[in-house]
Coordinates of C-alpha atoms in Angstrom, one line a residue:
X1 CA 68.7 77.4 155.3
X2 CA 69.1 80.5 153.2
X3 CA 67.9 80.3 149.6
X4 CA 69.9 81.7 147.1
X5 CA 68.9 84.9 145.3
X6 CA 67.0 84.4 142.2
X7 CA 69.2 83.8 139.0
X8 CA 69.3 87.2 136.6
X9 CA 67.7 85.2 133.8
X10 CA 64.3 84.9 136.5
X11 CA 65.0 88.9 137.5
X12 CA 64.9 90.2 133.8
X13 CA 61.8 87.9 133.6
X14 CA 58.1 89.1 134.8
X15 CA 56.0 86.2 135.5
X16 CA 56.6 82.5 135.3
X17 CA 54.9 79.0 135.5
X18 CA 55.7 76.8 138.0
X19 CA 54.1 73.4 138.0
X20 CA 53.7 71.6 141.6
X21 CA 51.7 69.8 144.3
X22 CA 48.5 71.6 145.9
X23 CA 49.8 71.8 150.0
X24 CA 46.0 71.5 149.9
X25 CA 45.4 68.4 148.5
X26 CA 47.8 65.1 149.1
X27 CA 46.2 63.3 146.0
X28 CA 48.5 62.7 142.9
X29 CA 46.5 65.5 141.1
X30 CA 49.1 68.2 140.1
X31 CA 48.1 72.0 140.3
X32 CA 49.6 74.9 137.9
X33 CA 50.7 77.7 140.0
X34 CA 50.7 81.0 138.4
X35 CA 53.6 83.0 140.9
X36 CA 56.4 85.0 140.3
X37 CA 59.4 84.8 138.4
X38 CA 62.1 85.2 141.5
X39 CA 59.8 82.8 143.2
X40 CA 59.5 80.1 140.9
X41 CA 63.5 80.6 140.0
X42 CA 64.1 79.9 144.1
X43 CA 61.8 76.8 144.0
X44 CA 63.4 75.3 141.1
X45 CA 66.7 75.7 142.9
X46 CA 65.7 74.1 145.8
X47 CA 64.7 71.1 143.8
X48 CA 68.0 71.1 142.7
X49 CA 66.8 72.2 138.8
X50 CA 67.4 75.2 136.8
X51 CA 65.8 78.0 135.3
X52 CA 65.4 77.7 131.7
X53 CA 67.8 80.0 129.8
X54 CA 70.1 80.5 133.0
X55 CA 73.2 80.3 131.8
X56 CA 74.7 83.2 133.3
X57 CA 77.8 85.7 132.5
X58 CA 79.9 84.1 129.3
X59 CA 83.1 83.2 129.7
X60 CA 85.7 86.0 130.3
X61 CA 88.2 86.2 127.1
X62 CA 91.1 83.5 127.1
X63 CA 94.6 83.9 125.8
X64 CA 97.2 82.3 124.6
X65 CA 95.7 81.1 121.4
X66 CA 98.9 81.0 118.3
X67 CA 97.4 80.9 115.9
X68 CA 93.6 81.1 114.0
X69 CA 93.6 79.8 110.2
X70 CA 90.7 80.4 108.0
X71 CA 90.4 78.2 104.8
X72 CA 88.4 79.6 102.5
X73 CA 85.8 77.7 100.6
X74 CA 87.4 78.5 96.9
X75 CA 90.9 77.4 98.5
X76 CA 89.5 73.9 99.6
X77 CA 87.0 73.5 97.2
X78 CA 86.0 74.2 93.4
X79 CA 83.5 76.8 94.2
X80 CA 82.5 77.8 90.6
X81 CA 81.2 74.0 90.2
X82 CA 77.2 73.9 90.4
X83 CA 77.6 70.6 92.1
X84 CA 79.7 69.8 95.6
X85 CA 83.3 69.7 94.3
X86 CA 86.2 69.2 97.0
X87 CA 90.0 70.0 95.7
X88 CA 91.3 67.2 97.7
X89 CA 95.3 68.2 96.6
X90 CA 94.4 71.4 98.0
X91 CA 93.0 70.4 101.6
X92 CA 95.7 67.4 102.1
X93 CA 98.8 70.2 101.1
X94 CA 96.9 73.1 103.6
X95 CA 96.4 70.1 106.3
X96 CA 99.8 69.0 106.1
X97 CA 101.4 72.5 106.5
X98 CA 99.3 73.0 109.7
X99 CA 100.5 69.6 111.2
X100 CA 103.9 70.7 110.2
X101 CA 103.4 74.4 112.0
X102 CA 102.0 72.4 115.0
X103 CA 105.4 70.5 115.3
X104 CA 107.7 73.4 114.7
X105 CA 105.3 76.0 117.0
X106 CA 106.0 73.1 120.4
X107 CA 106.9 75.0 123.4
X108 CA 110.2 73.9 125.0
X109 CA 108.0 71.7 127.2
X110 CA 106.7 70.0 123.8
X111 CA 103.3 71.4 124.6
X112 CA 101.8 72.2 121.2
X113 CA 100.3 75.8 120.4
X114 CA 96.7 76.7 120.7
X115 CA 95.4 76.2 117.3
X116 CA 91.8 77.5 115.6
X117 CA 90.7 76.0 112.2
X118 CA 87.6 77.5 110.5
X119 CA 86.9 77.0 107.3
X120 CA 84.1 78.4 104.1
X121 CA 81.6 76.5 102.4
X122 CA 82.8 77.0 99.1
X123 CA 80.9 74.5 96.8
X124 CA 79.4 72.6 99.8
X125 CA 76.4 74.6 100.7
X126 CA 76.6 78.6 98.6
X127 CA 74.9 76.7 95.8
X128 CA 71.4 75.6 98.5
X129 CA 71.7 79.0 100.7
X130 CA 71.1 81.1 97.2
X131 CA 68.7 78.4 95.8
X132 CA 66.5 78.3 98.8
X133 CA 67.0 82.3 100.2
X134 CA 68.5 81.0 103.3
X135 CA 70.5 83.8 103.4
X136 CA 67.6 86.3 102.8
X137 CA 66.1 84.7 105.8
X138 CA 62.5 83.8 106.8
X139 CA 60.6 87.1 107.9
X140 CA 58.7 84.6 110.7
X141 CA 58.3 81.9 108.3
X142 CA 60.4 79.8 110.5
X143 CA 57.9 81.0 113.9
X144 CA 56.1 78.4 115.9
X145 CA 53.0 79.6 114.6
X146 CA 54.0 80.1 110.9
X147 CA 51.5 79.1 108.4
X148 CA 52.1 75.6 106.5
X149 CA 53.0 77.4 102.8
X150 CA 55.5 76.7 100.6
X151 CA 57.5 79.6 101.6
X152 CA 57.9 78.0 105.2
X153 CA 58.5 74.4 103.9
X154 CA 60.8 76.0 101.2
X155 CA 62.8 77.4 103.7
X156 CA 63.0 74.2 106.0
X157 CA 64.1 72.5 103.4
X158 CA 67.0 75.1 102.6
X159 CA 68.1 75.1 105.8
X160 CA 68.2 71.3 106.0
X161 CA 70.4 70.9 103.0
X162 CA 72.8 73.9 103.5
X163 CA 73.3 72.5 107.1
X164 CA 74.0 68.7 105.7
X165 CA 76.2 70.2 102.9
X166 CA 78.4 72.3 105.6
X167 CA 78.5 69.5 107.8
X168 CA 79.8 67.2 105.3
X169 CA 82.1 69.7 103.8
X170 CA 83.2 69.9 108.1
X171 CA 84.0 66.2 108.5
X172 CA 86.1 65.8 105.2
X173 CA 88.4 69.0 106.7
X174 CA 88.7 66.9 109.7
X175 CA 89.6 63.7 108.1
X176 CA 92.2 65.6 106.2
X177 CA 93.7 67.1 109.5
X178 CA 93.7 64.1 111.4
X179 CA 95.3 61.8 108.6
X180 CA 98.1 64.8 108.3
X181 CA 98.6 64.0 112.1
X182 CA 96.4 66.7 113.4
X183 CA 93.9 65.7 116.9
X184 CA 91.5 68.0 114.9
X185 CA 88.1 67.9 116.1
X186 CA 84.9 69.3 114.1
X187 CA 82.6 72.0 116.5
X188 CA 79.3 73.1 114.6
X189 CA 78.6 76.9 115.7
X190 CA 75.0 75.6 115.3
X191 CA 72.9 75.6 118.4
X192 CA 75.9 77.9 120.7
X193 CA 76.0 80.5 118.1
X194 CA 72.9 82.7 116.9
X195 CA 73.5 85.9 115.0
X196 CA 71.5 89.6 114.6
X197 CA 71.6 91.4 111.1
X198 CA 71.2 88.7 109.1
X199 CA 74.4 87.1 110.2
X200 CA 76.4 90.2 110.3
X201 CA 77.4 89.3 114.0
X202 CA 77.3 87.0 116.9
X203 CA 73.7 88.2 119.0
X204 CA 75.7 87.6 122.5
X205 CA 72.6 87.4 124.5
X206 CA 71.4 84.3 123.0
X207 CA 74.7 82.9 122.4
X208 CA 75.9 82.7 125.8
X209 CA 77.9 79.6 125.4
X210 CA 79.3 80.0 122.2
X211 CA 83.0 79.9 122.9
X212 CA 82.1 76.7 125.3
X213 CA 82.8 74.4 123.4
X214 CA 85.9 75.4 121.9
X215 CA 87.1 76.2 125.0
X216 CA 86.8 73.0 126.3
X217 CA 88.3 71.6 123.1
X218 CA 91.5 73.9 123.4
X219 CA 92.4 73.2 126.8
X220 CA 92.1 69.6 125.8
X221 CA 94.7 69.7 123.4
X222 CA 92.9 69.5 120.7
X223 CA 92.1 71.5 117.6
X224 CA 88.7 72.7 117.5
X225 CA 87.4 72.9 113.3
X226 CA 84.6 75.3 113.3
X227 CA 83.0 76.0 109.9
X228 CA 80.6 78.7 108.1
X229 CA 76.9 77.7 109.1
X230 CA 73.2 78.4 108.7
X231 CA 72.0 79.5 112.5
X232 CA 69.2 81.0 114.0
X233 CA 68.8 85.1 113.7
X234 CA 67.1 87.0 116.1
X235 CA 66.5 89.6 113.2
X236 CA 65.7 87.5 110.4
X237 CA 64.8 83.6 111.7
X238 CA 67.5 82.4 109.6
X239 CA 70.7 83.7 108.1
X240 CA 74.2 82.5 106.8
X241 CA 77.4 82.9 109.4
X242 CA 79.8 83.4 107.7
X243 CA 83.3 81.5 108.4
X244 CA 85.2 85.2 108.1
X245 CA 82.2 86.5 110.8
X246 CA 83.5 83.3 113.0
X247 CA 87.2 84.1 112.8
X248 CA 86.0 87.6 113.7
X249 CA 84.6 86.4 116.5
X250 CA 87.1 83.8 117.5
X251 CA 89.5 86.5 117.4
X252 CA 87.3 89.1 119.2
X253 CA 87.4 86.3 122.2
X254 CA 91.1 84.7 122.3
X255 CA 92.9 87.4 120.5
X256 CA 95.5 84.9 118.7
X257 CA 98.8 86.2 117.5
X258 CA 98.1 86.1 114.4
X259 CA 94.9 84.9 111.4
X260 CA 96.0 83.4 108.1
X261 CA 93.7 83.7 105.5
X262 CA 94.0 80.8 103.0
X263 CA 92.1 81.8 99.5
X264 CA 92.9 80.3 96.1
X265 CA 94.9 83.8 95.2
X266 CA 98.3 85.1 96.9
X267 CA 96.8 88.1 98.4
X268 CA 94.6 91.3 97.6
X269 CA 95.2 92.7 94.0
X270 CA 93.8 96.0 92.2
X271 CA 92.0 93.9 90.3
X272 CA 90.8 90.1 89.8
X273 CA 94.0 88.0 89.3
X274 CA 93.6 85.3 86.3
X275 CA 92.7 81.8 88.1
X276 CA 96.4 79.4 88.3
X277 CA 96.6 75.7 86.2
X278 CA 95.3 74.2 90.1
X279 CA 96.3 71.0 88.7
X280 CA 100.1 71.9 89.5
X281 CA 99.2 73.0 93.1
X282 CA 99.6 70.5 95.7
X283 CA 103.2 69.2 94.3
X284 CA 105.3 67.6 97.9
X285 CA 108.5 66.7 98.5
X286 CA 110.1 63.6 100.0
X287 CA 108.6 64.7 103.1
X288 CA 105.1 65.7 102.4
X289 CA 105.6 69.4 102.5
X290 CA 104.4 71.4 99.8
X291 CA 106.5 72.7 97.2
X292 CA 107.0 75.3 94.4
X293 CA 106.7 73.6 90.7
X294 CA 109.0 75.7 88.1
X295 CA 107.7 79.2 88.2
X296 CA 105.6 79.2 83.9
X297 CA 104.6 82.1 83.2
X298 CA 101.0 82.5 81.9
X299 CA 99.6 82.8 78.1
X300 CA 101.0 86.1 76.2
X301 CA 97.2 87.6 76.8
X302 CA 97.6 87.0 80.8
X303 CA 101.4 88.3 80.9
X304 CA 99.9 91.5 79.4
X305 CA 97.7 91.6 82.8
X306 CA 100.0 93.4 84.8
X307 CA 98.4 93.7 88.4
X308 CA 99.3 95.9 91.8
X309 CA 99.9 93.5 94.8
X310 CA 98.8 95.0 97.9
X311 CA 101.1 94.0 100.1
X312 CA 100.5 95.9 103.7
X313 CA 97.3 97.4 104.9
X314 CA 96.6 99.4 107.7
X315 CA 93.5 99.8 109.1
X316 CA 92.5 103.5 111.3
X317 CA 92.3 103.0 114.9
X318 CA 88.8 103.1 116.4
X319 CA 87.5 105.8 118.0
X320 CA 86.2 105.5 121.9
X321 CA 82.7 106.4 120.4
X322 CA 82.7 103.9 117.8
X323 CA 81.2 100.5 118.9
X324 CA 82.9 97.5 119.4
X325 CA 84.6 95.9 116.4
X326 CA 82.8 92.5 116.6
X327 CA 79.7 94.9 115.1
X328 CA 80.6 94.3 112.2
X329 CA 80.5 97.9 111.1
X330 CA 82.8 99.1 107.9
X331 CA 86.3 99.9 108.8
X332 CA 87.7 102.1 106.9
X333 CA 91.4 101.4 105.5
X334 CA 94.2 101.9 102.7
X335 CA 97.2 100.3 101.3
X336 CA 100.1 101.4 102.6
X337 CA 102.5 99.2 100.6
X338 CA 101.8 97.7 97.1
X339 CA 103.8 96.2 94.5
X340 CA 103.2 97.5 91.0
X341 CA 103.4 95.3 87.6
X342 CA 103.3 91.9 88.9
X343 CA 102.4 88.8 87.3
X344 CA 100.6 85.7 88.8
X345 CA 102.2 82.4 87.6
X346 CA 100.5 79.1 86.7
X347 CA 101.6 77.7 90.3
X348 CA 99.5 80.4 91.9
X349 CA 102.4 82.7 92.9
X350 CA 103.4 85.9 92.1
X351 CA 106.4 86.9 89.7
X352 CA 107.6 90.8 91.2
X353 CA 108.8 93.2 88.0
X354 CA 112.4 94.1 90.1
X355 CA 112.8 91.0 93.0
X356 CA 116.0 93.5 93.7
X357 CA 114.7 96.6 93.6
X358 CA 112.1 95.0 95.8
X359 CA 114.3 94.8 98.7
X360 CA 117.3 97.8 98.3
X361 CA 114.8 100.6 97.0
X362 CA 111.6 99.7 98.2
X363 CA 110.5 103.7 97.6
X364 CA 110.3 102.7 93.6
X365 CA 108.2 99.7 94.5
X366 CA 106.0 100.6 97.3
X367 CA 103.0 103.3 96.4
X368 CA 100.1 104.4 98.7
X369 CA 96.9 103.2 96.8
X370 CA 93.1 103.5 97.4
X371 CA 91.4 100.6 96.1
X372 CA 88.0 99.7 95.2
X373 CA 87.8 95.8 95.8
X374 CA 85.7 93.9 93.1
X375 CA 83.0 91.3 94.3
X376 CA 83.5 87.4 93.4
X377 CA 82.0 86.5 90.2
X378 CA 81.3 82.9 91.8
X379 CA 78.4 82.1 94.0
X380 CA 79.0 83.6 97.5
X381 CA 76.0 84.7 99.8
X382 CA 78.7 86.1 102.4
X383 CA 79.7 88.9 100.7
X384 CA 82.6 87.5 98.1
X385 CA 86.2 89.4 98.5
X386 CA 85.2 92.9 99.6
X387 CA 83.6 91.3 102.2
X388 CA 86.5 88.8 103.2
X389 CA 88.8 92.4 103.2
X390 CA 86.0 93.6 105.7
X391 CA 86.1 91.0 108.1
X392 CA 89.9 90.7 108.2
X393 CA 90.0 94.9 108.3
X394 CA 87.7 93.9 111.4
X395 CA 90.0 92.0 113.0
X396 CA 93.1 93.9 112.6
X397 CA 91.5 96.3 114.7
X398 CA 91.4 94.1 117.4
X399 CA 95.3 94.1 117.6
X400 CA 95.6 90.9 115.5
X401 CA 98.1 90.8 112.2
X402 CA 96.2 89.0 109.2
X403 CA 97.8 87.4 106.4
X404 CA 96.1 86.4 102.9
X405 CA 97.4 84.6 100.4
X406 CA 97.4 81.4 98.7
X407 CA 98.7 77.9 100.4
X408 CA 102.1 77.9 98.6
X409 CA 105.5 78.0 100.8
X410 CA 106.1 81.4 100.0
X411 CA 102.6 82.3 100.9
X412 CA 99.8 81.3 103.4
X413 CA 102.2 78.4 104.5
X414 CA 104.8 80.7 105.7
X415 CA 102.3 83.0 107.7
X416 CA 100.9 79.4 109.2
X417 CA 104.0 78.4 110.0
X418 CA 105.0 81.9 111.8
X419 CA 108.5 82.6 109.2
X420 CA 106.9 85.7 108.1
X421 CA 109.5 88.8 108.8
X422 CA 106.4 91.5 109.6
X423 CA 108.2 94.8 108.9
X424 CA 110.1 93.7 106.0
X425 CA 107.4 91.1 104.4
X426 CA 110.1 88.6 103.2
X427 CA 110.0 85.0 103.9
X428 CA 112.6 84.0 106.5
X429 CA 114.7 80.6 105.7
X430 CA 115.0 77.7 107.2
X431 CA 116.7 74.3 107.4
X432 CA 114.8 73.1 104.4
X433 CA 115.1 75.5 102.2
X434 CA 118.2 74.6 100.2
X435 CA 116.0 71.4 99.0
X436 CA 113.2 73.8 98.7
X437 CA 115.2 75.8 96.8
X438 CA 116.8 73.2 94.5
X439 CA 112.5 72.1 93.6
X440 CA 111.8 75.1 93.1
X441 CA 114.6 75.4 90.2
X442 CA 115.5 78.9 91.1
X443 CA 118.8 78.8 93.7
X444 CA 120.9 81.6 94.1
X445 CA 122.3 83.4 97.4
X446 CA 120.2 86.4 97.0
X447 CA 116.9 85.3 96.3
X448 CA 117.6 82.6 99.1
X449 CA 118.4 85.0 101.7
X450 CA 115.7 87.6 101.0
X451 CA 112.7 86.4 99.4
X452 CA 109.6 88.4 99.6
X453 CA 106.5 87.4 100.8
X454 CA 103.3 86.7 98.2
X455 CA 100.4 88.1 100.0
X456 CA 98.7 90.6 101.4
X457 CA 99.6 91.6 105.2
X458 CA 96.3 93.6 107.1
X459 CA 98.6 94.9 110.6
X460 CA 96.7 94.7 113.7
X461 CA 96.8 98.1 115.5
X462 CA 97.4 96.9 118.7
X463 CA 101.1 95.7 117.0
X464 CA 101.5 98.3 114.8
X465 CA 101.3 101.0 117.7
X466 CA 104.2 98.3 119.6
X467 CA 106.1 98.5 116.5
X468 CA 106.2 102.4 116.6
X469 CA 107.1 102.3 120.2
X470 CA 110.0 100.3 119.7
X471 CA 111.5 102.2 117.0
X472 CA 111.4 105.0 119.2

């Protein structure tokens, strides 16, 4: 019978080993064979095995993924504390507002939407990457053939514990998910994914199953929980993926409608918000969804702090000579919409100087702005806010809309949940929100009808070029 032809892995290969019997000799003594690549891939095949590293073409690019929410590690945890520190009111209110988006997103089937969760490391593994220059990397301390110093058992041992850490960090977002009523299960990019530059981006050649497993885990129904990781690098041994550089990736591969950013701020100011009383986050209702407490405004010195809330970016539209976006190269973008003087309040949301003028003369409001993004002051080997804005610039250009903002109703929740009105950025109602409303303490007709949206909207291009077609 015909053989089949040799695998590409064997073709892009020049020699091989191939261990088998002598035709010469019957005996049980074995004979190494030095022969061909093509030729030992054949003889494997016949034998029913496979070469090693043959795992052919990736998987061509699904669809019909909703929705891709990114926790971030300072939204979930207490990142500033020098010891593993979950905010546990945090993660249950975030959990529950994706079981309820899960519910409301059913398709008239009741089929439930294709859902990605990734999430940061926050205190659960920074604190070990910087202690142990995981994130520097080994320079071929990590090789086979590495000398036994302390450098290389240094670096083991930073691997080990930033792995444990994120792994930990991983099953106590799962348990949150699943007790809110989500099938949420937890998928380590370790051992799919390896990176290039120092974990600046997925190295696809070595990664060729990387998407596998969350494949498998979508089409399942289920809810795959991927998670910021220390992987192999092809560049640099080791290096720290990032959860934004996953989401980048997820979206390079499913393209979802839409990425929510959760981060413990509503949105991208001008400058570094002051931090809200977190103790009056995570406030439900009767029903377990998350609430507004009454909207205090912050100490006389804070209320001086008057901040510009960017509240649309767009992001320039790549070039056919540029390279792909999952490069991770800078893309360059502005703020095409801001608000000027706003406070944040001790819930974590933002109080607008004119909610009115907001909406009927949005030309005294909305400014264009350049702005310089400041770095996080707490311990962050990814890169801190500027390079969160990055990797969500990044995937805007792949035609995706990205919201960041905090967890609150009138934030992150309502980009999860898909009541975001796009053009205008105001929060569109619902059936609870009369005993939203009546929480919150603040009910009137106008603010209930139009309420704006706290965060910080990065348009895809792919929709912003569809929303200039059909205004024309």
């Amino acid at each position: 019978s015909p053989q089949p032809p040799p695998s590409r892995a064997c073709r892009r290969t020049p020699r091989a080993y191939c261990c088998g019997m002598s035709s010469a000799d019957r005996t049980a003594e074995k004979r190494i064979d030095f022969i061909s690549a093509p030729r030992a891939c054949a003889l494997l095949q016949r034998h029913g095995m496979s070469a090693v590293n043959d795992a052919g073409p990736p998987p061509p690019p699904r669809r019909g993924v909703e929705l891709v929410v990114k926790l971030g590690g300072a939204a979930i945890t207490h990142k500033d504390s020098a010891v593993e520190s979950l905010d546990e009111p945090a993660l249950r209110s975030v959990a529950e507002t994706i079981a309820t988006a899960i519910e409301e997103l059913r398709d008239a089937e009741g089929r439930p939407p294709k859902v990605i969760v990734v999430h940061g490391a926050g205190s659960f593994g920074h604190q070990h990457a910087k202690a142990y220059g995981v994130a520097r990397g080994g320079a071929g301390a990590l090789h086979e053939l590495a000398p036994e110093d302390d450098v290389t058992k240094r670096l083991r041992l930073g691997f080990a514990k930033t792995r444990n850490a994120v792994c930990r960090l991983n099953s106590l977002v799962v348990s949150a998910l699943v007790d809110a009523g989500v099938n949420a299960v937890g998928v380590s990019p370790f051992g799919a994914w390896s990176t290039r530059g120092g974990g600046k981006t997925l190295n696809v050649e070595t990664s060729p199953n990387a998407m596998a497993v969350a494949i498998k885990t979508i089409d399942a129904g289920l809810v795959p929980v991927l998670h910021g990781d220390a992987v192999f690098d092809v560049d640099t041994d080791v290096a720290i993926l990032s959860g934004d550089v996953v989401v980048r990736e997820l979206c390079a591969f499913f393209k979802p409608k839409r990425a929510v950013f959760v981060t413990d701020v509503p949105g991208i100011f001008d400058k570094p918000p002051p931090k809200p009383a977190r103790a009056r986050l995570g406030v439900a209702n009767e029903e377990g969804l998350p609430v507004h407490t009454k909207k205090k405004r912050l100490s006389v010195e804070d209320e001086t702090k008057k901040l510009t809330l960017i509240r649309e970016v767009r992001v320039d539209e790549k070039s056919k000579e540029e390279t792909a976006a999952n490069d991770a190269e800078d893309v360059s973008w502005r703020a095409s919409r801001v608000a000027e003087g706003v406070t944040v309040t001790d819930d974590g949301g933002v109080a607008f100087a004119d909610a009115a003028t907001l909406f009927t003369s949005p030309a005294t409001v909305f400014t264009s702005a350049d702005v310089e993004l400041p770095t996080s002051s707490a311990v962050d080997v990814t890169g801190g806010i500027a390079g969160k804005m990055r990797e969500a610039a990044s995937v805007a250009r792949l035609g995706v809309d990205v919201y960041v903002s905090s967890r609150l109703p009138d934030g992150a929740a309502a980009a999860i949940r898909g009541r975001v009105a796009r053009d205008a950025l105001e929060v569109v109602p619902d059936e609870n929100d009369d005993e939203n409303d009546a929480a919150r303490e603040r009910v009137t007709k106008t603010t209930k009808k139009k309420r704006p949206w706290m965060g910080t909207l990065v348009r895809g291009v792919e929709s912003r070029r569809r929303s200039k077609s059909r205004r024309s």
